[in-house]
Short mmCIF file of C-alpha atoms in Angstrom, two decimals:
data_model
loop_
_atom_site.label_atom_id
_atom_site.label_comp_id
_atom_site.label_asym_id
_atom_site.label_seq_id
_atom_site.Cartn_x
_atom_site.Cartn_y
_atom_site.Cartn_z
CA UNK A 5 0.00 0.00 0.00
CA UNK A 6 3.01 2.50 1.14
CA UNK A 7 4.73 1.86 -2.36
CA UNK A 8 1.36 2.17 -4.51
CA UNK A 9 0.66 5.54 -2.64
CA UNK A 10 4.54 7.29 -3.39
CA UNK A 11 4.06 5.40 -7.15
CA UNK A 12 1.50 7.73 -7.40
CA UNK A 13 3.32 11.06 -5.61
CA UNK A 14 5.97 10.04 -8.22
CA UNK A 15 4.45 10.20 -11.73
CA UNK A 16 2.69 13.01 -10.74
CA UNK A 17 3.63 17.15 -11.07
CA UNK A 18 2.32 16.87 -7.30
CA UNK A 19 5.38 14.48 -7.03
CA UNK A 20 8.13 16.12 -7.90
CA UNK A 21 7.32 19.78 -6.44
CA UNK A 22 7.10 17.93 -3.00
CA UNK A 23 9.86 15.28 -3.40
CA UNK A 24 12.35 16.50 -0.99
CA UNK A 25 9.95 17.10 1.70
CA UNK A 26 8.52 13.21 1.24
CA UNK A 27 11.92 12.15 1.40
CA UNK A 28 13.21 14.54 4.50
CA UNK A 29 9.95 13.33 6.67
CA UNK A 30 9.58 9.95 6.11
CA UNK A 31 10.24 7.82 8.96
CA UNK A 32 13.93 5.63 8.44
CA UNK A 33 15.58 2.57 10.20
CA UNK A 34 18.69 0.82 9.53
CA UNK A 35 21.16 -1.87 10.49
CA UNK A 36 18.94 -4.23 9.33
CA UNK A 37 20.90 -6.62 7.29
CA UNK A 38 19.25 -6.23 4.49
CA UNK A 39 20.22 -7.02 0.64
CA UNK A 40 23.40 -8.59 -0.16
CA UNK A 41 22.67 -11.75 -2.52
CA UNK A 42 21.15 -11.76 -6.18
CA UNK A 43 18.59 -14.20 -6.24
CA UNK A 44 16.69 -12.78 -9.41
CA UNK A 45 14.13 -9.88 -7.78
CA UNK A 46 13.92 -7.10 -5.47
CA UNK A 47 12.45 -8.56 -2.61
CA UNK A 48 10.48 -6.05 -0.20
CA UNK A 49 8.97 -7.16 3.10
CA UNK A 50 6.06 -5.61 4.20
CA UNK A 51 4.57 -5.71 7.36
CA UNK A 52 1.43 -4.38 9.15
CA UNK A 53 1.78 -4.36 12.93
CA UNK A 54 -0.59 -3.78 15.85
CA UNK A 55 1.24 -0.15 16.95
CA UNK A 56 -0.87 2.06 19.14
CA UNK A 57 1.94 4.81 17.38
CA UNK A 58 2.44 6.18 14.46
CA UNK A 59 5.43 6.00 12.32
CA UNK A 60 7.72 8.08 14.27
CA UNK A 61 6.87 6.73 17.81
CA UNK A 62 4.45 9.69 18.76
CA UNK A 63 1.15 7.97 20.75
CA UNK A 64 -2.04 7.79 18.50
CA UNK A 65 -4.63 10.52 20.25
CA UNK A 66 -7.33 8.77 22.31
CA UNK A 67 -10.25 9.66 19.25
CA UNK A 68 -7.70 8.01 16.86
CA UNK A 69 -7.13 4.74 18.90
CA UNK A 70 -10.92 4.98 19.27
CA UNK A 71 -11.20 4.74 15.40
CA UNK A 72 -9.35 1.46 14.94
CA UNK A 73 -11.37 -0.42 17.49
CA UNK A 74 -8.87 -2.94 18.14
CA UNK A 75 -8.73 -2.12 21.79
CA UNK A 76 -6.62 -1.22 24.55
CA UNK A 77 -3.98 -3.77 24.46
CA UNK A 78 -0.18 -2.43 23.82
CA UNK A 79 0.71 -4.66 21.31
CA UNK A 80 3.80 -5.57 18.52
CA UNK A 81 1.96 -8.17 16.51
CA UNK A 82 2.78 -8.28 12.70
CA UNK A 83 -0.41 -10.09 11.75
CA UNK A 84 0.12 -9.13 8.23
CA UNK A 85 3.59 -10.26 6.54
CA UNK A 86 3.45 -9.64 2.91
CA UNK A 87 6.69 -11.03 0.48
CA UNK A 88 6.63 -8.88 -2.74
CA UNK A 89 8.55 -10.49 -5.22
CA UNK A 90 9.78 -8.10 -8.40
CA UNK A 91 11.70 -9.56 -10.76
CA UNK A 92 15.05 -7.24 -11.75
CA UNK A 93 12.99 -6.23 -15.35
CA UNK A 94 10.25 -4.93 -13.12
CA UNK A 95 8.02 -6.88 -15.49
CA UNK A 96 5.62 -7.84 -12.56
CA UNK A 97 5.09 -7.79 -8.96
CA UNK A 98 3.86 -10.67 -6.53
CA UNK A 99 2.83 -10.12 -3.30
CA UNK A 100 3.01 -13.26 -1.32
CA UNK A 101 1.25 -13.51 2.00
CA UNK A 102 2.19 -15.47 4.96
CA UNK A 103 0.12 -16.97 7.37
CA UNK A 104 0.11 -15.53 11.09
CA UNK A 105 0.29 -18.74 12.44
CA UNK A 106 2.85 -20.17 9.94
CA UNK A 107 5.30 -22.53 12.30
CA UNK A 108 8.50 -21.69 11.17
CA UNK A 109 12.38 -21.38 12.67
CA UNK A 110 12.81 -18.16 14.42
CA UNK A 111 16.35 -17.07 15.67
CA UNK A 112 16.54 -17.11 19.23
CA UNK A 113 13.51 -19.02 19.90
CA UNK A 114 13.16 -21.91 18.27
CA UNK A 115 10.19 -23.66 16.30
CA UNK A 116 7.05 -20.98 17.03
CA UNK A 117 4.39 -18.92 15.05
CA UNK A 118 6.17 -16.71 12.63
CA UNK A 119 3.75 -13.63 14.32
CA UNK A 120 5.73 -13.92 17.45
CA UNK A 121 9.25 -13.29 15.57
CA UNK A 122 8.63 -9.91 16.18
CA UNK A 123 7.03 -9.06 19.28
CA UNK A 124 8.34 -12.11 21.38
CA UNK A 125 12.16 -10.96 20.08
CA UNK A 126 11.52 -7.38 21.13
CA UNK A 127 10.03 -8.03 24.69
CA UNK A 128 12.57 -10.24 25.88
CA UNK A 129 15.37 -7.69 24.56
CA UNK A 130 13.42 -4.91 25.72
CA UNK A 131 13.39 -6.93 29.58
CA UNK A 132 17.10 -7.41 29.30
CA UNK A 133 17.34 -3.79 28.20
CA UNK A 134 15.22 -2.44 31.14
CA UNK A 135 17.14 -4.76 33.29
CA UNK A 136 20.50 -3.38 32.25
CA UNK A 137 19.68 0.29 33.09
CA UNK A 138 18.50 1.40 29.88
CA UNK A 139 15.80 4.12 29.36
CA UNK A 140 12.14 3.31 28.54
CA UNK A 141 12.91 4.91 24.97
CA UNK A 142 16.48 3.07 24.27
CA UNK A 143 14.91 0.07 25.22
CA UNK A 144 12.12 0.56 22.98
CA UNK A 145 13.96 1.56 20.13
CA UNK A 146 16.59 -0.94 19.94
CA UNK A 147 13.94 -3.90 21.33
CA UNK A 148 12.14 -3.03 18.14
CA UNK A 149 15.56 -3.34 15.84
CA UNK A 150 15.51 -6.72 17.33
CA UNK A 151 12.56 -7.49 16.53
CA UNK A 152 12.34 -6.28 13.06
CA UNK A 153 15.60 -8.17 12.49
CA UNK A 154 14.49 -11.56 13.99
CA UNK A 155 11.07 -11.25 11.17
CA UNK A 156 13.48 -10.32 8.45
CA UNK A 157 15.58 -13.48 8.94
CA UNK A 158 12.67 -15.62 9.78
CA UNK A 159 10.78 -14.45 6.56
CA UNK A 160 14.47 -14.82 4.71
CA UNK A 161 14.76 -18.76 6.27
CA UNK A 162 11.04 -19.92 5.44
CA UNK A 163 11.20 -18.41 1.82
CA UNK A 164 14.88 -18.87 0.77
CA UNK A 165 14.87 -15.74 -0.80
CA UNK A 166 17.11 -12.26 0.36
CA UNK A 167 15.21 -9.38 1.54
CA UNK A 168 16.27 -6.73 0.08
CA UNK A 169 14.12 -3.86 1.47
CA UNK A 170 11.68 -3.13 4.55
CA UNK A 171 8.56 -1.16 4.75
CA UNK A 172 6.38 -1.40 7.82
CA UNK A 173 3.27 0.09 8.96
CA UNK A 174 0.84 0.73 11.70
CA UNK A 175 -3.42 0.02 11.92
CA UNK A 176 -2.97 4.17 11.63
CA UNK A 177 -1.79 4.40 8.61
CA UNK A 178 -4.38 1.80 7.17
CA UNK A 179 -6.71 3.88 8.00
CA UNK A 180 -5.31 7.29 6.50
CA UNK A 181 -4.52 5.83 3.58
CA UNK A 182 -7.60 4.29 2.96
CA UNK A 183 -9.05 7.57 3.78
CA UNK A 184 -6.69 9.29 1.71
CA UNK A 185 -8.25 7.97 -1.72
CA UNK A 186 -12.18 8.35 -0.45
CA UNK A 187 -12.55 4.91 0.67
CA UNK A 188 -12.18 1.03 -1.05
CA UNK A 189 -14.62 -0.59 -3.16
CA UNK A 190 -15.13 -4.80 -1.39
CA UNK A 191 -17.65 -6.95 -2.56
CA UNK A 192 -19.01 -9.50 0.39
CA UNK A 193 -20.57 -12.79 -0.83
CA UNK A 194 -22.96 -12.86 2.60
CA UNK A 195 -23.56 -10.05 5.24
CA UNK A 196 -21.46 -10.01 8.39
CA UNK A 197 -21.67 -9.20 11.92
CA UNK A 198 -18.40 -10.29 13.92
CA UNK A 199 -17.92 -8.02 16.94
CA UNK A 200 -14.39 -9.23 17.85
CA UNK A 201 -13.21 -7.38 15.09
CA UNK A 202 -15.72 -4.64 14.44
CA UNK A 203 -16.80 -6.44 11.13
CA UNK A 204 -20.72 -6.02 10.45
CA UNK A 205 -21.50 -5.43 6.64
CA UNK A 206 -24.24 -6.52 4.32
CA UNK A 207 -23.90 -8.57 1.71
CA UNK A 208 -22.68 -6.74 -2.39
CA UNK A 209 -20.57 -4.23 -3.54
CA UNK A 210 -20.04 -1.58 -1.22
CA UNK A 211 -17.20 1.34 -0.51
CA UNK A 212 -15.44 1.17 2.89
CA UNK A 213 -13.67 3.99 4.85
CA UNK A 214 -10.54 3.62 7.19
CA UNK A 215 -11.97 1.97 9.92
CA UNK A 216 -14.41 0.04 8.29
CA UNK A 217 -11.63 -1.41 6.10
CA UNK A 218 -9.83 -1.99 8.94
CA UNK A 219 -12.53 -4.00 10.48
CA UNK A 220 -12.94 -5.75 7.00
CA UNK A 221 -9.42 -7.53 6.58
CA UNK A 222 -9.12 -7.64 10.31
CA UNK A 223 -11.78 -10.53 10.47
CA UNK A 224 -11.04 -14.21 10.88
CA UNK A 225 -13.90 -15.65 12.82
CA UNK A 226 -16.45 -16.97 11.44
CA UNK A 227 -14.88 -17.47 8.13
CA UNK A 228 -14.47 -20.92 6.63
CA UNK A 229 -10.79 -21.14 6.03
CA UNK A 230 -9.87 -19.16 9.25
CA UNK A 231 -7.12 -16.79 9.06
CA UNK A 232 -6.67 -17.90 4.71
CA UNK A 233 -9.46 -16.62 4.25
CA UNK A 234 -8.72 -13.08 6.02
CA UNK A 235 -5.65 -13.15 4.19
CA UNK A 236 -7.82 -13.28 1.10
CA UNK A 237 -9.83 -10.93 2.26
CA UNK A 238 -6.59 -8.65 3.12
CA UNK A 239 -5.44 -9.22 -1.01
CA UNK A 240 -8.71 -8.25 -2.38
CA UNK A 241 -8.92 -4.91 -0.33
CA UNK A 242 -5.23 -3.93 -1.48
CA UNK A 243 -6.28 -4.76 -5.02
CA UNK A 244 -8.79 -2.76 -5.60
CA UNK A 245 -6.49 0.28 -3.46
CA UNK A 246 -3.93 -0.27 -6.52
CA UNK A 247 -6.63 0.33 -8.47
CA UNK A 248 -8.19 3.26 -7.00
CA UNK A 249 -5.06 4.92 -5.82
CA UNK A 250 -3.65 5.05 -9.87
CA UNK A 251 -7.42 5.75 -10.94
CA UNK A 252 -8.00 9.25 -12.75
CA UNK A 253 -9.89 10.46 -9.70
CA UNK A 254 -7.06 10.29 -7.85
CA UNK A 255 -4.70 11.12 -9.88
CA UNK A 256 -5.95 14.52 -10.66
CA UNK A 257 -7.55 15.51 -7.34
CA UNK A 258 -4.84 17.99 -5.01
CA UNK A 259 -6.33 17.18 -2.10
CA UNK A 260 -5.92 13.20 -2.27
CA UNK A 261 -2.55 13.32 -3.67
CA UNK A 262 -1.83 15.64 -0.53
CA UNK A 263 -4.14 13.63 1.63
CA UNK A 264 -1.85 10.78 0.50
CA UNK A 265 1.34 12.16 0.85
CA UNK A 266 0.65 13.45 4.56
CA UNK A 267 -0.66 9.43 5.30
CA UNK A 268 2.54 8.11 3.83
CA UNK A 269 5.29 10.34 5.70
CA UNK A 270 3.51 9.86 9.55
CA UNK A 271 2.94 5.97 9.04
CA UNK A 272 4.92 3.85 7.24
CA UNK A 273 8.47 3.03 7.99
CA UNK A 274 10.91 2.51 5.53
CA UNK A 275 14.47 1.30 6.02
CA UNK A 276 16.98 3.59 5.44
CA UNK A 277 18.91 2.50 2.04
CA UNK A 278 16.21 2.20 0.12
CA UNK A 279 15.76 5.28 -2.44
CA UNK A 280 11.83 4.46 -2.55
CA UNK A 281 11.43 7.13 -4.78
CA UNK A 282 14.26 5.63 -7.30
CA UNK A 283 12.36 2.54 -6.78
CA UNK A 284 8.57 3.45 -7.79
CA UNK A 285 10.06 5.53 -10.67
CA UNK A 286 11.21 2.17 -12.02
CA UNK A 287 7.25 0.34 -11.78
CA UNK A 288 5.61 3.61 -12.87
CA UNK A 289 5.10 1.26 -16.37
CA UNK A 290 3.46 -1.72 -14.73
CA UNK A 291 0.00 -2.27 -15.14
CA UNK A 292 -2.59 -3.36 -13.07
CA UNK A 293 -3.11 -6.86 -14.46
CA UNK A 294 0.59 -7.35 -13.76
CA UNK A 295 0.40 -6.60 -9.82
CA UNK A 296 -0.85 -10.34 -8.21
CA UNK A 297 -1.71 -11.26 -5.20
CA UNK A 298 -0.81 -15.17 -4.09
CA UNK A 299 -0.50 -17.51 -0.82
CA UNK A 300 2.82 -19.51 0.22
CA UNK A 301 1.90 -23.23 0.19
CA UNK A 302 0.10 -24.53 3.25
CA UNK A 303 0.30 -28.37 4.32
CA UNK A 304 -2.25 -27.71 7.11
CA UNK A 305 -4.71 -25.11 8.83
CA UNK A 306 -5.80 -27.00 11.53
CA UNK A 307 -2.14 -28.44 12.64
CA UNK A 308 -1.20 -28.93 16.31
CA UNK A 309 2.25 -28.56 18.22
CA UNK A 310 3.15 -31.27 20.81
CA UNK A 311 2.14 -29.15 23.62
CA UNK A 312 -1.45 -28.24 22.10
CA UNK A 313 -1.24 -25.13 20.61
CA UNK A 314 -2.98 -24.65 17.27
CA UNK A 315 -0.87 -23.67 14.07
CA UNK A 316 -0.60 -23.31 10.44
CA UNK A 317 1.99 -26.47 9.39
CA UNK A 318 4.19 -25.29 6.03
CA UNK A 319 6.93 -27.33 4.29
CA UNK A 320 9.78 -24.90 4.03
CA UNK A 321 11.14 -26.61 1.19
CA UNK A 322 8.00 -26.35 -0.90
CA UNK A 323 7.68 -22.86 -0.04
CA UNK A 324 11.67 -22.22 -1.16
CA UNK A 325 10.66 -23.56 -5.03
CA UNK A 326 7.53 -21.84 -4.80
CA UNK A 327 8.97 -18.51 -4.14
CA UNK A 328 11.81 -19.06 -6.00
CA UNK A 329 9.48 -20.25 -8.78
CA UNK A 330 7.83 -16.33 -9.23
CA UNK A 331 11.39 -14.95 -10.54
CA UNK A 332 11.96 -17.77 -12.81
CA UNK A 333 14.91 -19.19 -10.21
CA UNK A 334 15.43 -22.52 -8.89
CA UNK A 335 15.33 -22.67 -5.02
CA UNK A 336 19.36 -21.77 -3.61
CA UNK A 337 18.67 -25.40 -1.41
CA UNK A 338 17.70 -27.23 -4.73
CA UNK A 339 20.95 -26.04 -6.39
CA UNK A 340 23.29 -27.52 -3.22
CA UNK A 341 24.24 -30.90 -4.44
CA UNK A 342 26.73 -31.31 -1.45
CA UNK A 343 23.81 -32.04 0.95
CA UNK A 344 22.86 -35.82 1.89
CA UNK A 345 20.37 -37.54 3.85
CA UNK A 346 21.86 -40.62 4.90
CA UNK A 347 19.80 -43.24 6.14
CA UNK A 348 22.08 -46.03 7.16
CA UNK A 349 25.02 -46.62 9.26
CA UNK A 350 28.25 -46.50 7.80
CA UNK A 351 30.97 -49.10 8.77
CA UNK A 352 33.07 -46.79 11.14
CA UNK A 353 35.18 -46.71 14.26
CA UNK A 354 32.90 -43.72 15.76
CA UNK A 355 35.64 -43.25 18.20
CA UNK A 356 37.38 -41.88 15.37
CA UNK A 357 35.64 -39.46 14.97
CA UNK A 358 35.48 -35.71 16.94
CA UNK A 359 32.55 -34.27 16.59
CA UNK A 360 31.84 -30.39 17.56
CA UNK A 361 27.90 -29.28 18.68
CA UNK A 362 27.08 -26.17 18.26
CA UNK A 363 23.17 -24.84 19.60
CA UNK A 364 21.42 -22.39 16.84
CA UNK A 365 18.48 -22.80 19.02
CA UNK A 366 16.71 -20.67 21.87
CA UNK A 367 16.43 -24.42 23.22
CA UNK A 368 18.50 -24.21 27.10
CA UNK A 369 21.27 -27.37 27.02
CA UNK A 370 20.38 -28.90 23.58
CA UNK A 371 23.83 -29.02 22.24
CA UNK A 372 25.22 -30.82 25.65
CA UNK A 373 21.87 -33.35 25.32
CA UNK A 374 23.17 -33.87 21.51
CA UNK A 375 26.43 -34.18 22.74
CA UNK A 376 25.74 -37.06 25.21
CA UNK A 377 24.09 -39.08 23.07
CA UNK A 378 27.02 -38.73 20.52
CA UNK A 379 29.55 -39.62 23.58
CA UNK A 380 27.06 -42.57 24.38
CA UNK A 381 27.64 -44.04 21.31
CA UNK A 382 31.20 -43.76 21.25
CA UNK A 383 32.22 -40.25 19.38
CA UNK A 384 34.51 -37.70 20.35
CA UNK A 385 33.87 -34.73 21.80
CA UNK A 386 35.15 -31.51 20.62
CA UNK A 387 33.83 -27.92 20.75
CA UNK A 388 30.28 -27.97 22.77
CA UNK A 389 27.96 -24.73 23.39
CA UNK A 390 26.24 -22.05 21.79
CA UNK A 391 26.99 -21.28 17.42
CA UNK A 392 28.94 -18.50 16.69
CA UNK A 393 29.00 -18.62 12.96
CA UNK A 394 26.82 -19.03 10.42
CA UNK A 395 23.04 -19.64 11.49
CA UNK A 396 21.25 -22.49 9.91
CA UNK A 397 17.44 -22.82 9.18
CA UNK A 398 17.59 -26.44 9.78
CA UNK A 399 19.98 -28.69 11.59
CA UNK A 400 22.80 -29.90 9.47
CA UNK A 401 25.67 -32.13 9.85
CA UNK A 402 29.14 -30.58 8.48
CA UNK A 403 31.89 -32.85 7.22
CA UNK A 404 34.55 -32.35 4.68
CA UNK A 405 32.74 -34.45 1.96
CA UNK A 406 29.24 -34.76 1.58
CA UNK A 407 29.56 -38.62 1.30
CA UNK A 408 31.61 -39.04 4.81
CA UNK A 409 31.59 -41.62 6.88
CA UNK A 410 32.33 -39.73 9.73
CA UNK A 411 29.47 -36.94 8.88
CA UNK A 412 27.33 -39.97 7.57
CA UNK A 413 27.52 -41.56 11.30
CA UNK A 414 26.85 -38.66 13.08
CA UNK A 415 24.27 -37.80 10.95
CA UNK A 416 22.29 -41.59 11.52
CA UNK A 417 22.97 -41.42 14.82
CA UNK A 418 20.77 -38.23 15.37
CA UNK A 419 17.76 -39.29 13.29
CA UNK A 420 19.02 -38.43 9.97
CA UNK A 421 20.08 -35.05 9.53
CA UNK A 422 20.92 -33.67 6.31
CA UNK A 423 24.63 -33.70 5.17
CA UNK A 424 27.08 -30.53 3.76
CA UNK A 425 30.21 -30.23 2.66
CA UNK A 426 32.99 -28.20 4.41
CA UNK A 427 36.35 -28.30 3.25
CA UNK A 428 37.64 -26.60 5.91
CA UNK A 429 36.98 -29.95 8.48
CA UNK A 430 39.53 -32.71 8.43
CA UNK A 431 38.38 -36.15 6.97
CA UNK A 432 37.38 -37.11 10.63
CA UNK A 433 36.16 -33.87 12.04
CA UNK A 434 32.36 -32.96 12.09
CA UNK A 435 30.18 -30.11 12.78
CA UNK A 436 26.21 -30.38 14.17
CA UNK A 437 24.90 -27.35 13.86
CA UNK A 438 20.86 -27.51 16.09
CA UNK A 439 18.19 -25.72 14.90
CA UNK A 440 15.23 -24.82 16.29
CA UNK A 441 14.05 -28.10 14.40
CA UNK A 442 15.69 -30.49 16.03
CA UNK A 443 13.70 -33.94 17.52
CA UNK A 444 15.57 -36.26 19.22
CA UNK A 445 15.63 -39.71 17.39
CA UNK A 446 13.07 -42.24 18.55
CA UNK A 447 15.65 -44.87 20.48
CA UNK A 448 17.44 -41.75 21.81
CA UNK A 449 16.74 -41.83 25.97
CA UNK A 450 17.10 -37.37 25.73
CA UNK A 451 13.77 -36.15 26.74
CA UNK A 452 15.21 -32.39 25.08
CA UNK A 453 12.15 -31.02 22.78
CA UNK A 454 11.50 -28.50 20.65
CA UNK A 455 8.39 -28.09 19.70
CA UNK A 456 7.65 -30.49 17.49
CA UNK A 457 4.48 -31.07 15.49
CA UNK A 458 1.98 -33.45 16.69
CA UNK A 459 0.66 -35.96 14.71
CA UNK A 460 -2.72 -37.72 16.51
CA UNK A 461 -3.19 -40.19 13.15
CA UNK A 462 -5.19 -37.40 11.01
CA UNK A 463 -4.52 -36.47 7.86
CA UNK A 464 -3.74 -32.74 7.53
CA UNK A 465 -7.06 -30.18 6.61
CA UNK A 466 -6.97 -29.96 2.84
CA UNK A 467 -6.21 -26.57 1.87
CA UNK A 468 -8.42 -25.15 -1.18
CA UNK A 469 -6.59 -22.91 -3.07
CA UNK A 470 -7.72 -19.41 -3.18
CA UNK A 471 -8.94 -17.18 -6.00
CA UNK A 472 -6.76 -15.72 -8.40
CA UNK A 473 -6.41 -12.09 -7.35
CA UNK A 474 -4.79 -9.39 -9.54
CA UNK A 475 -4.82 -5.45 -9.40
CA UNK A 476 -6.41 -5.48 -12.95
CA UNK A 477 -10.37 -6.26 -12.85
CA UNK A 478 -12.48 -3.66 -12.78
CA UNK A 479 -14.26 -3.83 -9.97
CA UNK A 480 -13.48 -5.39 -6.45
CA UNK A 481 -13.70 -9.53 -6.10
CA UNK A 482 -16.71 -10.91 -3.91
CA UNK A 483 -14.81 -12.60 -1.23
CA UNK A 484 -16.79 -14.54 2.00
#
């Protein structure tokens, strides 16, 4: 939505008579680690978070938090994480949405709900912070780096991709953009009346203002497909904003573009090396039809951890050659043909063998449980504690060769972890790296979890795929 609005600023007169200011008051971060591999496509993460502020930290006034219904609570939810995908010719643009619930690896926790990357990051740093004699607004500022950095590599991990660019905003600035361009046209098939989120509508075409939208992609109960279908409902709204924010009504009214320019500078977040300006300059060609709107693939709705709680299950690798899939790539874990999965026992003297564990996990005393059961079955010990290289998204077993012996042991003797190569180790020398994923094996006595997912004999929910949503009908799709 924050990119559509400054496309518009930009191939407008409006635009470039007010360029400088856009860029001198919109709100910046950086140090977030962003960019740095070519994988095909710009890749710009967008997120829409629960702030009670706006953009540049200031509190929302109490008739403003009024308008958003969404209650008292202080929150730092990103309930909406949106991948858009645009290939280096700027032919196209896909916006890929991920579930709330998705159960994915997040750095420093482990296996959770890729919704608490952010906000569970930035409350326990925010606690240390506190704790270390920082000020309320140090604390919150660098808590929220955390956070924001913990989603970005989470997001990066699940999808395989680099992000190259951030671009966050607040239930504010939903509303004042929406406002901005007089409202959103949504088509409902049935009338609604949800009061958890504010949602009660009759059935047809209508036009919705700011917080009425909000209410409107905010809504997951009572829908059939849960929180797939308020993404759905989320893609259709932003659809028909593409279309109404390039629309000649909008285009040659003063008052929206300025409407729309004040919106974008006190809510939406940007980081800091990216020349936004420069960048929508470069789509200004791309057409409606071009702009789509798609779903990573789910394996199940109603899945279940260990412990009970309820998630979305996803197969990371079949959301890597998805993804990688929109830009005409192969997935970068596709092209590694130095990984393995052994699934037998080599013939080896495993006291031959030294074996280094190192804990990528938020999981207390996983690498010394790894590393006893290793020492129980006769390996060598050698470094033990927490990684300080290279994070992994999965566990992985490092040898020299990808067809070791030594790595192939290890690697049965855990349950069958995947295998790459590492020239740097000796023929006998091996490296576990733990994820967040890692199970003990079944005939291992460990009782070390982490949060596995349960399986009670069911087969997963089937997941229906959605409609096929683009920015280029003419009028809005009727969605439940």
């Amino acid at each position: 939505m924050a990119v559509v609005a400054v496309l518009v600023l930009v191939i407008t007169g409006f635009a470039w008579r007010s360029v400088d200011s856009l860029r001198s008051n919109l709100a910046t971060i950086g140090g977030l680690g962003l960019g740095g591999t070519k994988d095909g496509a710009v890749d710009i993460l967008l997120v829409g978070t629960d702030s009670r502020t706006d953009a540049h930290g200031n509190p929302l006034s109490q008739a403003e938090l009024d308008s958003l219904r969404a209650g008292e609570e202080i929150a730092s939810n990103t309930d909406t994480i949106i991948l858009v995908r645009v290939p280096n010719d700027g032919s196209s643009a896909t916006a890929i949405s991920i579930p709330r619930d998705a159960y994915v690896d997040v750095p420093g926790i482990g296996k959770s709900k890729i919704n608490a990357a952010y906000g569970a990051t930035k409350e326990t740093e925010r606690q240390k912070l506190i704790e270390d004699g920082e000020s309320e607004k140090t604390a919150e500022k660098e808590s929220s780096q955390a956070g924001r950095e913990a989603l970005i590599k989470s997001v990066a991990n699940l999808t395989g991709v680099t992000v190259d660019h951030y671009a966050e905003i607040g239930l504010l600035g939903f509303v004042l953009l929406t406002d901005a361009v007089g409202g959103v046209d949504v088509c409902l098939n049935a009338a609604v009346d949800e009061p958890l989120s504010g949602a009660k509508f009759p059935a047809g075409e209508q036009t919705l203002s700011g917080p009425n939208a909000l209410s409107f992609v905010r809504q997951r109960h009572n829908l059939p497909r849960g929180d797939l279908d308020r993404i759905v409902r989320q893609q259709v709204f932003m659809a028909s904003l593409v279309r109404e924010v390039l629309s000649a009504k909008t285009l040659t009214s003063p008052g929206k573009l300025s409407q729309l320019s004040a919106a974008v500078k006190r809510s939406v977040v940007l980081d800091s090396d990216w020349d936004i300006i420069e960048f929508a300059t470069q789509l200004q060609d791309l057409a409606g039809g071009k702009v789509r709107f798609e779903t990573i693939p789910v394996v199940d709705i109603n899945g279940m951890t260990d412990y009970g709680e309820s998630i979305v299950q996803v197969d990371p690798k079949a959301v890597r050659k998805y993804v990688a899939g929109l830009a005409g790539q192969e997935p970068a874990e596709d092209d590694a043909t130095t990984s393995t999965t052994p699934t037998t026992m080599p013939d080896i003297d495993t006291s031959s063998v030294t074996v280094d564990v190192a804990n990528d996990s938020s999981i207390s005393g996983l690498a010394s449980s790894v590393a006893a059961t290793l020492e129980n079955e006769g390996f060598g010990l050698g470094d033990v504690g927490n990684n300080t290289g290279k994070s992994v998204s999965r566990s992985t077993v490092f040898a020299n060769k990808s067809d070791s012996k030594a790595g192939q042991a290890v690697a049965v003797t855990l349950g069958g972890l995947p295998i790459e190569s590492d020239s740097s180790l000796a023929s006998g020398e091996v490296r576990v790296v733990l994820a967040g994923d890692y199970t003990s094996p079944p005939s291992s006595s460990s009782s070390t979890g982490s949060g596995g997912v349960s399986d009670a004999g069911t087969s997963p929910t089937p997941v229906e795929p959605g409609p096929a949503i683009d920015a280029g009908n003419k009028g809005p799709h009727c969605v439940n």
